[in-house]
mmCIF file of C-alpha atoms in Angstrom:
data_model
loop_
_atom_site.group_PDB
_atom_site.id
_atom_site.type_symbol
_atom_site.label_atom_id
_atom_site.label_comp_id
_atom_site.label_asym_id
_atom_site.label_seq_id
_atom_site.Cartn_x
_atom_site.Cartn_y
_atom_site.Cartn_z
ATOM 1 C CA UNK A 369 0.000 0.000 0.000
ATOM 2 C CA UNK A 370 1.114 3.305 -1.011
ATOM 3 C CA UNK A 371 1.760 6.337 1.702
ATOM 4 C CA UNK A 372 -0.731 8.675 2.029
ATOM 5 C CA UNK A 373 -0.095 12.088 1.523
ATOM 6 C CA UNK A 374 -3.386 14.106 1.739
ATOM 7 C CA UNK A 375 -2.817 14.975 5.836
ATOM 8 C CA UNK A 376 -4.298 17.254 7.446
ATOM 9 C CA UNK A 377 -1.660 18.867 10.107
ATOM 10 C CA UNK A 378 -2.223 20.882 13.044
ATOM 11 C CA UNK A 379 -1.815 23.641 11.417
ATOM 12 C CA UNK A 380 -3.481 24.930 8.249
ATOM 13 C CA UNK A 381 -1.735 25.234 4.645
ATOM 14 C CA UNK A 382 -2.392 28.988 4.608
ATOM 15 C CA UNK A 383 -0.660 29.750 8.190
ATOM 16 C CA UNK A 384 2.441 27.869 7.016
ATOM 17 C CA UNK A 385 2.760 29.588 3.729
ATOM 18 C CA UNK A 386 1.575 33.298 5.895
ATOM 19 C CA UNK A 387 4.190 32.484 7.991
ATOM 20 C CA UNK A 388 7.198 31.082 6.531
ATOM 21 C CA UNK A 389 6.765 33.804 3.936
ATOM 22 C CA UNK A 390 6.223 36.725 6.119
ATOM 23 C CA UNK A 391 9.852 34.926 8.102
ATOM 24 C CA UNK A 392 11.477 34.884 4.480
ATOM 25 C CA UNK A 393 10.464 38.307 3.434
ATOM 26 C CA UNK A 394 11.665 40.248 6.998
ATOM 27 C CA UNK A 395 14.829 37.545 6.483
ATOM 28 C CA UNK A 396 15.962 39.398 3.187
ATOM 29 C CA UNK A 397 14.959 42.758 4.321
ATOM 30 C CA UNK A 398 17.792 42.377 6.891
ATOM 31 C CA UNK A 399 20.126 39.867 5.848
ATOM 32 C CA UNK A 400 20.689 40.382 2.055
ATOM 33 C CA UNK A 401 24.030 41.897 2.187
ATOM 34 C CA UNK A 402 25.314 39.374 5.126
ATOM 35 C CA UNK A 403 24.308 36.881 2.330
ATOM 36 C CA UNK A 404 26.353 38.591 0.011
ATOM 37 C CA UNK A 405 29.621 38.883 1.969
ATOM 38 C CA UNK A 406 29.428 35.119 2.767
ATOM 39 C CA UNK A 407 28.871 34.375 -0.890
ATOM 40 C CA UNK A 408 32.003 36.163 -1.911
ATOM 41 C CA UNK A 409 34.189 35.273 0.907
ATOM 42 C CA UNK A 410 33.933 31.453 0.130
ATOM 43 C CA UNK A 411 34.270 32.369 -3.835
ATOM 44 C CA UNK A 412 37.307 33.683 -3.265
ATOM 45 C CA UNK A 413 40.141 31.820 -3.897
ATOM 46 C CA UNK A 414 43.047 33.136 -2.701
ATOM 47 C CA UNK A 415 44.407 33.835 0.645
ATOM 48 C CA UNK A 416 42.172 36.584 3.108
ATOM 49 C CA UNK A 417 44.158 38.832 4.669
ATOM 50 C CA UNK A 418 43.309 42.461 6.291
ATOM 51 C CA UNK A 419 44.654 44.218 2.695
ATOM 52 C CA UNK A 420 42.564 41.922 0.647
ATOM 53 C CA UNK A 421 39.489 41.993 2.814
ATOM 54 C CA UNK A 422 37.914 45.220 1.197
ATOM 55 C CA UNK A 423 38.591 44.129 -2.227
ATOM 56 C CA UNK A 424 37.072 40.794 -1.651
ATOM 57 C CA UNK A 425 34.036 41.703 -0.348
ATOM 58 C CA UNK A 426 33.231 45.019 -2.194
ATOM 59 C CA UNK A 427 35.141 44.282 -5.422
ATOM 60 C CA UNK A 428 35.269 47.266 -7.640
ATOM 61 C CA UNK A 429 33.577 49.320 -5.154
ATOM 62 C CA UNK A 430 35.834 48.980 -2.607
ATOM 63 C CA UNK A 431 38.164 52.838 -2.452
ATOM 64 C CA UNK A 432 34.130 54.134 -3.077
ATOM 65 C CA UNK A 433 32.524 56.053 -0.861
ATOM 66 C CA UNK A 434 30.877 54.361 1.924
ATOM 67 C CA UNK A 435 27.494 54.701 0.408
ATOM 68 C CA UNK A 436 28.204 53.263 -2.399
ATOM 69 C CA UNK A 437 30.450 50.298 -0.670
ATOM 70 C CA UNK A 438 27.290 49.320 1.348
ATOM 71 C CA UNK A 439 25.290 49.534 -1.796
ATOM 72 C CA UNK A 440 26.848 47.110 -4.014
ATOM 73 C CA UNK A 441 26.144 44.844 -0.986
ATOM 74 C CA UNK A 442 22.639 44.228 -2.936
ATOM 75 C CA UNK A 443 23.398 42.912 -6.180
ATOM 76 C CA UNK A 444 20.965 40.955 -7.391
ATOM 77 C CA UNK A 445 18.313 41.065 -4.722
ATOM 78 C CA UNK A 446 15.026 40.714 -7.484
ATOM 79 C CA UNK A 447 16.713 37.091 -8.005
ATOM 80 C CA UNK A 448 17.342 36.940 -4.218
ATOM 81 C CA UNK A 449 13.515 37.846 -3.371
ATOM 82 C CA UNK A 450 12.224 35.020 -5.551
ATOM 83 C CA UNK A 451 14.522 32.519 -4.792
ATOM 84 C CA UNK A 452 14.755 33.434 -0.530
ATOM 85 C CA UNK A 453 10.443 34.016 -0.148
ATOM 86 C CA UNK A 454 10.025 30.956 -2.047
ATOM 87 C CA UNK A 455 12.999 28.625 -0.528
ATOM 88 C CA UNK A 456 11.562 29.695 3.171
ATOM 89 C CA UNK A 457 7.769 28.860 2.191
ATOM 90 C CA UNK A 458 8.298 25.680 1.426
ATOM 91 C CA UNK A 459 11.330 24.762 3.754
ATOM 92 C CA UNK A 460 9.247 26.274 6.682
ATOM 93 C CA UNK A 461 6.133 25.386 5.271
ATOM 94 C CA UNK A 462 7.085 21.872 3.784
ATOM 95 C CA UNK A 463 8.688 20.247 6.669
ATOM 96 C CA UNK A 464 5.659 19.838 9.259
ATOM 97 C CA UNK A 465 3.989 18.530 5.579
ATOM 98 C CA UNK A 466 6.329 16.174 5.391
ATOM 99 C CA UNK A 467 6.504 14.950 9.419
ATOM 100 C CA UNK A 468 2.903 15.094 9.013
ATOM 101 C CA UNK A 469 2.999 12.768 6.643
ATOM 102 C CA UNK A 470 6.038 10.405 8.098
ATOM 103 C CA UNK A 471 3.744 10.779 11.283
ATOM 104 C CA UNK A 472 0.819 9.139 9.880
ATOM 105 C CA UNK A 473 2.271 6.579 7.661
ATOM 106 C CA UNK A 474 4.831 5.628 9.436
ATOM 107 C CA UNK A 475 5.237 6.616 13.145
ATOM 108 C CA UNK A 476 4.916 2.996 14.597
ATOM 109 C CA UNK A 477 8.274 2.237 12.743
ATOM 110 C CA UNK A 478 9.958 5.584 13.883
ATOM 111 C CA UNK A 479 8.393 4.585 17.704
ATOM 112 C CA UNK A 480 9.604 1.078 17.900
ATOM 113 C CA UNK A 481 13.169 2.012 16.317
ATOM 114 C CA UNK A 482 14.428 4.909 18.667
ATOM 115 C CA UNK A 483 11.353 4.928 21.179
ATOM 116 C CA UNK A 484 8.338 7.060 21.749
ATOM 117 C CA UNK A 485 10.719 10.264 22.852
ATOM 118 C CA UNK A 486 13.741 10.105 19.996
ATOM 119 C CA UNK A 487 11.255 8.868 17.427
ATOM 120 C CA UNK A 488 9.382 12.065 17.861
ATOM 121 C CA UNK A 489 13.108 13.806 17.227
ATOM 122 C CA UNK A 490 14.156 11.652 14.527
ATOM 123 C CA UNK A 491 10.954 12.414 12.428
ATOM 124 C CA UNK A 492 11.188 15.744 12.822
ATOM 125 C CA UNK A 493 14.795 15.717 11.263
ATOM 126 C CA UNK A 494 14.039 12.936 8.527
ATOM 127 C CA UNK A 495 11.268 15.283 7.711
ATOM 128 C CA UNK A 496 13.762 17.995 7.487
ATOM 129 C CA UNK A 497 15.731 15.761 5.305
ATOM 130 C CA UNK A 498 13.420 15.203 2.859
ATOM 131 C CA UNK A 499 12.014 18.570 2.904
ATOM 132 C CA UNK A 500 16.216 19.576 1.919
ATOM 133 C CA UNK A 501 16.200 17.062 -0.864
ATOM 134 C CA UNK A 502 12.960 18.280 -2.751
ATOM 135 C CA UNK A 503 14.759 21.932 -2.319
ATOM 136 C CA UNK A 504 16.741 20.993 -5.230
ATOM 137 C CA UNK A 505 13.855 22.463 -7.815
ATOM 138 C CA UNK A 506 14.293 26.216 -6.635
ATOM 139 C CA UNK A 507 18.366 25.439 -7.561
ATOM 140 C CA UNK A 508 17.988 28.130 -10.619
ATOM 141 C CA UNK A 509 16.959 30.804 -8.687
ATOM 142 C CA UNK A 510 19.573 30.131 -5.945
ATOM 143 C CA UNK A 511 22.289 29.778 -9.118
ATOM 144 C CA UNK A 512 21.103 32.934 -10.402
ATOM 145 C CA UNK A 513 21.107 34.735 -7.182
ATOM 146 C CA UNK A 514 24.790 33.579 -6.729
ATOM 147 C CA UNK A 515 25.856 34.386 -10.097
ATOM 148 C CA UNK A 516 24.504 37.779 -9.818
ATOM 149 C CA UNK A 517 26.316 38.116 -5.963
ATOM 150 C CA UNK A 518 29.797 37.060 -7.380
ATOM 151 C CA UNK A 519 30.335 37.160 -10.927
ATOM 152 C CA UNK A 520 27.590 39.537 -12.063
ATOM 153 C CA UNK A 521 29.798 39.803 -15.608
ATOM 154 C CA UNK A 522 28.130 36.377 -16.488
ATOM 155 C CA UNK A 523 24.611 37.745 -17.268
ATOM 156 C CA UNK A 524 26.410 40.284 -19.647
ATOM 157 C CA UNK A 525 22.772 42.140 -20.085
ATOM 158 C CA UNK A 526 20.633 39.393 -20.324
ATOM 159 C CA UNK A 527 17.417 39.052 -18.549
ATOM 160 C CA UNK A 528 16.080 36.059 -16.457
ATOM 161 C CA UNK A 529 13.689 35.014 -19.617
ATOM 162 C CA UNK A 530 16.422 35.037 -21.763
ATOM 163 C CA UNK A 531 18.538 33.002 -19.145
ATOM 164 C CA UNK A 532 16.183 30.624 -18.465
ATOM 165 C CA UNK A 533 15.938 29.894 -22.609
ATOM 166 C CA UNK A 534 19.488 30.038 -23.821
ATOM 167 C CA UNK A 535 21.075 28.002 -20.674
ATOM 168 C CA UNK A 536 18.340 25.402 -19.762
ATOM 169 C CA UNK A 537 19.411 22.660 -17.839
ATOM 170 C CA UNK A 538 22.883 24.414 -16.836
ATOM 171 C CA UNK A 539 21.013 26.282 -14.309
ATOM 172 C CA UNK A 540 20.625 23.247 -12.844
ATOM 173 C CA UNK A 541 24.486 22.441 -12.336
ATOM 174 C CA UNK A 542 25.959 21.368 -9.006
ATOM 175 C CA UNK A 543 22.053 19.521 -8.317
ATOM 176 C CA UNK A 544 23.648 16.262 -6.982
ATOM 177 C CA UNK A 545 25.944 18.177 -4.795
ATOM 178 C CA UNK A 546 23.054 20.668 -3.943
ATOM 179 C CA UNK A 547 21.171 17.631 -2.607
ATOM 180 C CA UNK A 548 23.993 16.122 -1.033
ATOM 181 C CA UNK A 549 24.131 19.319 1.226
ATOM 182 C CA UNK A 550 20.716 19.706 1.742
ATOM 183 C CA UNK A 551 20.327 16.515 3.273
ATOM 184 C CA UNK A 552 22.335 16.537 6.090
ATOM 185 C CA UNK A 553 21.674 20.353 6.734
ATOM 186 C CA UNK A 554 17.930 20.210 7.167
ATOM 187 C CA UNK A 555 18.467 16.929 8.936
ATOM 188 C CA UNK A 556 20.749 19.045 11.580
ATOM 189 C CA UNK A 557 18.449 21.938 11.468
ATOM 190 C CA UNK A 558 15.173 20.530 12.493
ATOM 191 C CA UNK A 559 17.051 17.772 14.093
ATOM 192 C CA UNK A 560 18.763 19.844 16.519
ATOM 193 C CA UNK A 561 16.021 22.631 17.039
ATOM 194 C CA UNK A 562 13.942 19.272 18.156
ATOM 195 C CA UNK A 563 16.272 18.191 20.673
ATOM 196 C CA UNK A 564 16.705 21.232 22.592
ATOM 197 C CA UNK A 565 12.619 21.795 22.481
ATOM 198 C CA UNK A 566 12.680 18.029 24.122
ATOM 199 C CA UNK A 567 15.376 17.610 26.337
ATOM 200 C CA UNK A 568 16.094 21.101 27.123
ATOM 201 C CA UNK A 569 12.865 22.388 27.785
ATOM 202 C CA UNK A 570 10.853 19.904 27.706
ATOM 203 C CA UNK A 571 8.429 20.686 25.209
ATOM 204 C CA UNK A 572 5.951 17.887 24.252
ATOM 205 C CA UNK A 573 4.125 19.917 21.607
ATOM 206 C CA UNK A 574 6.645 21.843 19.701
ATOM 207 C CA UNK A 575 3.794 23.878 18.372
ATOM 208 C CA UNK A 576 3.576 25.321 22.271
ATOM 209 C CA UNK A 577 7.243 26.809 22.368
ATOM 210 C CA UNK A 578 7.418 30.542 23.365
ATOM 211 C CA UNK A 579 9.460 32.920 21.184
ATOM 212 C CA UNK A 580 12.279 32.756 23.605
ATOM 213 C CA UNK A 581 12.175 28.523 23.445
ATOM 214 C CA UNK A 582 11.802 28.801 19.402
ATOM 215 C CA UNK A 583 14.656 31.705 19.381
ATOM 216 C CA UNK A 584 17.212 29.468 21.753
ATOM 217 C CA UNK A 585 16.296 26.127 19.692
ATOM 218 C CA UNK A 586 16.801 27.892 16.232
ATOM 219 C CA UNK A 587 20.233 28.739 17.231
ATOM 220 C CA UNK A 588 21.191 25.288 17.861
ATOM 221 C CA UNK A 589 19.405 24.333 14.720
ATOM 222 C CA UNK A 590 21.423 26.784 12.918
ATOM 223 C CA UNK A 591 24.651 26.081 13.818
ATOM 224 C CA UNK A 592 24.312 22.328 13.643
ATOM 225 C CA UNK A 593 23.279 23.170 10.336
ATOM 226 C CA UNK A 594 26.019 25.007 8.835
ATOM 227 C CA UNK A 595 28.323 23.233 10.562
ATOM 228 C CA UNK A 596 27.194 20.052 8.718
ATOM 229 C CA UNK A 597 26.523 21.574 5.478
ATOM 230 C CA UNK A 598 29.374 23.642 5.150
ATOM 231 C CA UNK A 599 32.118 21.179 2.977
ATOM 232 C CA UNK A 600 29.717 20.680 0.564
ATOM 233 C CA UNK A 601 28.248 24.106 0.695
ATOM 234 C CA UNK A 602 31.660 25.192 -0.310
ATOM 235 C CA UNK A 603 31.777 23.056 -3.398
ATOM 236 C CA UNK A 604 28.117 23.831 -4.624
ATOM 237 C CA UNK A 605 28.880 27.697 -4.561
ATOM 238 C CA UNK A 606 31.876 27.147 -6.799
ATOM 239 C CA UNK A 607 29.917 25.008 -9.250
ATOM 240 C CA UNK A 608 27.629 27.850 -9.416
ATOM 241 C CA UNK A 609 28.912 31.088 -9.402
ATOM 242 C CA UNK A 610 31.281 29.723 -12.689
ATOM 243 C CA UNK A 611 30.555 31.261 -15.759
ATOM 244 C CA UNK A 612 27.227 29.668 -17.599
ATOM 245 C CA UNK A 613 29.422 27.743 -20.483
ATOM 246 C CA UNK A 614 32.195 26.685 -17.717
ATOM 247 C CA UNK A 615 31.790 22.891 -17.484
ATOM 248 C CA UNK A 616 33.532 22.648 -14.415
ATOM 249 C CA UNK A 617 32.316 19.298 -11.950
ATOM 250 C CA UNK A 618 31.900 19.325 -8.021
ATOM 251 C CA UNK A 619 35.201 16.494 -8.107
ATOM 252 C CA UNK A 620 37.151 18.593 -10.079
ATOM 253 C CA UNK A 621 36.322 21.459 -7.761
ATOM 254 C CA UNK A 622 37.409 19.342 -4.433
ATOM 255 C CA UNK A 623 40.118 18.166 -6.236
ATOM 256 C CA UNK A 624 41.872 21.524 -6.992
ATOM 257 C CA UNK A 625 40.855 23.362 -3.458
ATOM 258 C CA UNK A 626 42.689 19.743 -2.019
ATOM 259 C CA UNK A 627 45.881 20.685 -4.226
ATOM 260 C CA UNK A 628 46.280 24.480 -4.129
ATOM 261 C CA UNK A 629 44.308 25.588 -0.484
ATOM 262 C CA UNK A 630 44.164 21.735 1.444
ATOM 263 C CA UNK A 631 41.038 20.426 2.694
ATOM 264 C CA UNK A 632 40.481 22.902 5.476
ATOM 265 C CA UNK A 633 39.360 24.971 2.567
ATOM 266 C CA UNK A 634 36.552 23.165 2.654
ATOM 267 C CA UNK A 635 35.001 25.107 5.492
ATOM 268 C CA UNK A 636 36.774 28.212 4.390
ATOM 269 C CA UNK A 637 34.561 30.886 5.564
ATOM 270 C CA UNK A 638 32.801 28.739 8.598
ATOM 271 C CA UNK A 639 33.439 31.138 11.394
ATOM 272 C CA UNK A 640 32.283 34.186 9.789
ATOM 273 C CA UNK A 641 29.118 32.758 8.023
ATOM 274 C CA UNK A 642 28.276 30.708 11.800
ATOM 275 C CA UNK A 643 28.566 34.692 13.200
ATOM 276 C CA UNK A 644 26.924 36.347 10.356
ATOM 277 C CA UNK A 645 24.674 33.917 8.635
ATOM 278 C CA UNK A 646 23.661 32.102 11.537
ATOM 279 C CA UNK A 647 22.150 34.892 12.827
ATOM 280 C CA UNK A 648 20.035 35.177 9.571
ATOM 281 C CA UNK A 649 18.724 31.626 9.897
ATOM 282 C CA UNK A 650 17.976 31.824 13.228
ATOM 283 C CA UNK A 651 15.768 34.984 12.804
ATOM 284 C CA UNK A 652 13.873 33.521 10.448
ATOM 285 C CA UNK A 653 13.263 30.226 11.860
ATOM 286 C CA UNK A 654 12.415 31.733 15.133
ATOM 287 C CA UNK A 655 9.966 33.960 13.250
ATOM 288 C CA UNK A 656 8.828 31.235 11.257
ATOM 289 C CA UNK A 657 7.971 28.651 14.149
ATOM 290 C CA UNK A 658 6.456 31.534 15.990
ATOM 291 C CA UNK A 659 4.122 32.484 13.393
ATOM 292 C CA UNK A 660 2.935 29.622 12.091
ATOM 293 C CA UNK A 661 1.073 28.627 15.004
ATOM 294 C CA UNK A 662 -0.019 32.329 15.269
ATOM 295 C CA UNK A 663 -1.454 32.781 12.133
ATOM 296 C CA UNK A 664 -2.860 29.223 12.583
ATOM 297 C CA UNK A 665 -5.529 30.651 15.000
ATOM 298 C CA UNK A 666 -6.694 32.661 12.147
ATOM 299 C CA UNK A 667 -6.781 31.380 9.070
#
């Protein structure tokens, strides 16, 4: 017999979309430019030092005036709004789908594996999981909102219609690597965030968390997260922000950062994006776990 995947949750399809989107929306509003630093920072290949810092991060505006520094901070934030509003909707939105639907089809399984308490967990994150896998079809709009952070010279004038026609399936490069990332990261995200709601605070109904609960749990989320994610993170951003004709693989990538940086390179920008991205991800899960249930007593 076949799963079934018509569940109704606890809470209704229109809070999670209200409130993962409202989460994403305030999430970009604020954290665009982090985004941007972090982008550029692991693009870069050569070694970071004080001198090179400026250059790196603002890259031809970087003897500009401050202004106009802090401004090229927002390339490409049209592609950035459609890819971040959409990517939080249905990560937000999609994982209690998804443990709603582990949770009716197969909870006894999950129970009599890990037990009634770490089942609970361990759906959560396999939710998550899964949830991080099917993220893989908004991969355009996160290549294009990369492309346009770090190597803007690869649109050379085109629009996204004319993109989308002329490169296809290219936008789609680095998806094995994308999922590979994904994975593990929303396995650590929800995973962890589930944990400290259990054991830490012990939550029975995550739905019930206060704002402080959700904010403290996010950031344990969030850095499990990233902290997972980050090798592979590393590789998929290369793959992306190539030119479009480069036909460069995720092996060949690992295996020249091995040869000329060494395989710390592979989480070659984890402090700052754990201090600076973190932050972003746990404001908007926090906002989104919050919500949801708020907007659940509404609509």
């Amino acid at each position: 017999m076949s799963p079934t995947v018509n569940v109704k949750g606890s809470d209704s399809g229109a809070a999670r979309i209200l409130g993962s989107g409202t989460s994403g929306i305030a999430e970009l509003l604020l954290f665009h430019p982090v985004d941007t630093i972090a982008k550029r920072l692991m693009s870069n290949k050569s070694k970071v030092s004080f001198s090179t810092l400026s250059p790196i991060i603002f890259k031809e505006y970087a003897t500009a005036p401050l202004g106009r520094r802090l401004l090229s901070l927002f390339p490409g934030l049209g592609y950035a709004a459609g890819y971040k509003v959409t990517q939080r909707i249905y990560k937000y939105g999609g994982q209690p789908y998804f443990n709603d639907v582990l949770s009716r089809n197969y909870k006894d399984g999950f129970t009599n594996t890990f037990g009634e308490r770490k089942g609970k967990m361990v759906m959560q994150a396999a939710a998550g999981s899964l949830t991080g896998i099917g993220e893989v079809v908004l991969l355009p709009l996160d290549a294009l909102k990369i492309k346009r952070q770090v190597n803007p010279e690869a649109f050379r004038g085109r629009g996204v219609v004319r993109i989308f026609l002329e490169e296809g399936t290219t936008l789609y490069r680095g998806w094995g690597w994308t999922m590979a990332r994904n994975a593990p990261g929303s396995f650590a995200l929800f995973g962890a965030s589930a944990v400290t709601k259990e054991y830490v605070f012990g939550i029975e109904d995550y739905r019930k968390a206060t704002w402080g609960q959700n904010f403290v749990a996010s950031i344990a989320g969030a850095v499990a997260s990233i902290t997972v994610a980050a090798p592979l993170d590393t590789v998929k951003t290369r793959i992306q922000n190539a030119n479009f004709e480069s036909k460069v693989s995720g092996f060949t990538v690992v295996k020249d950062l091995f040869k000329n940086e060494g395989p710390t390179a592979l989480f070659k920008g984890l402090t700052p994006k754990i201090l600076v991205v973190g932050p972003k991800l746990v404001f908007s899960y926090t906002l989104a776990q919050s919500l949801i249930p708020l907007f659940s007593k509404y609509v």
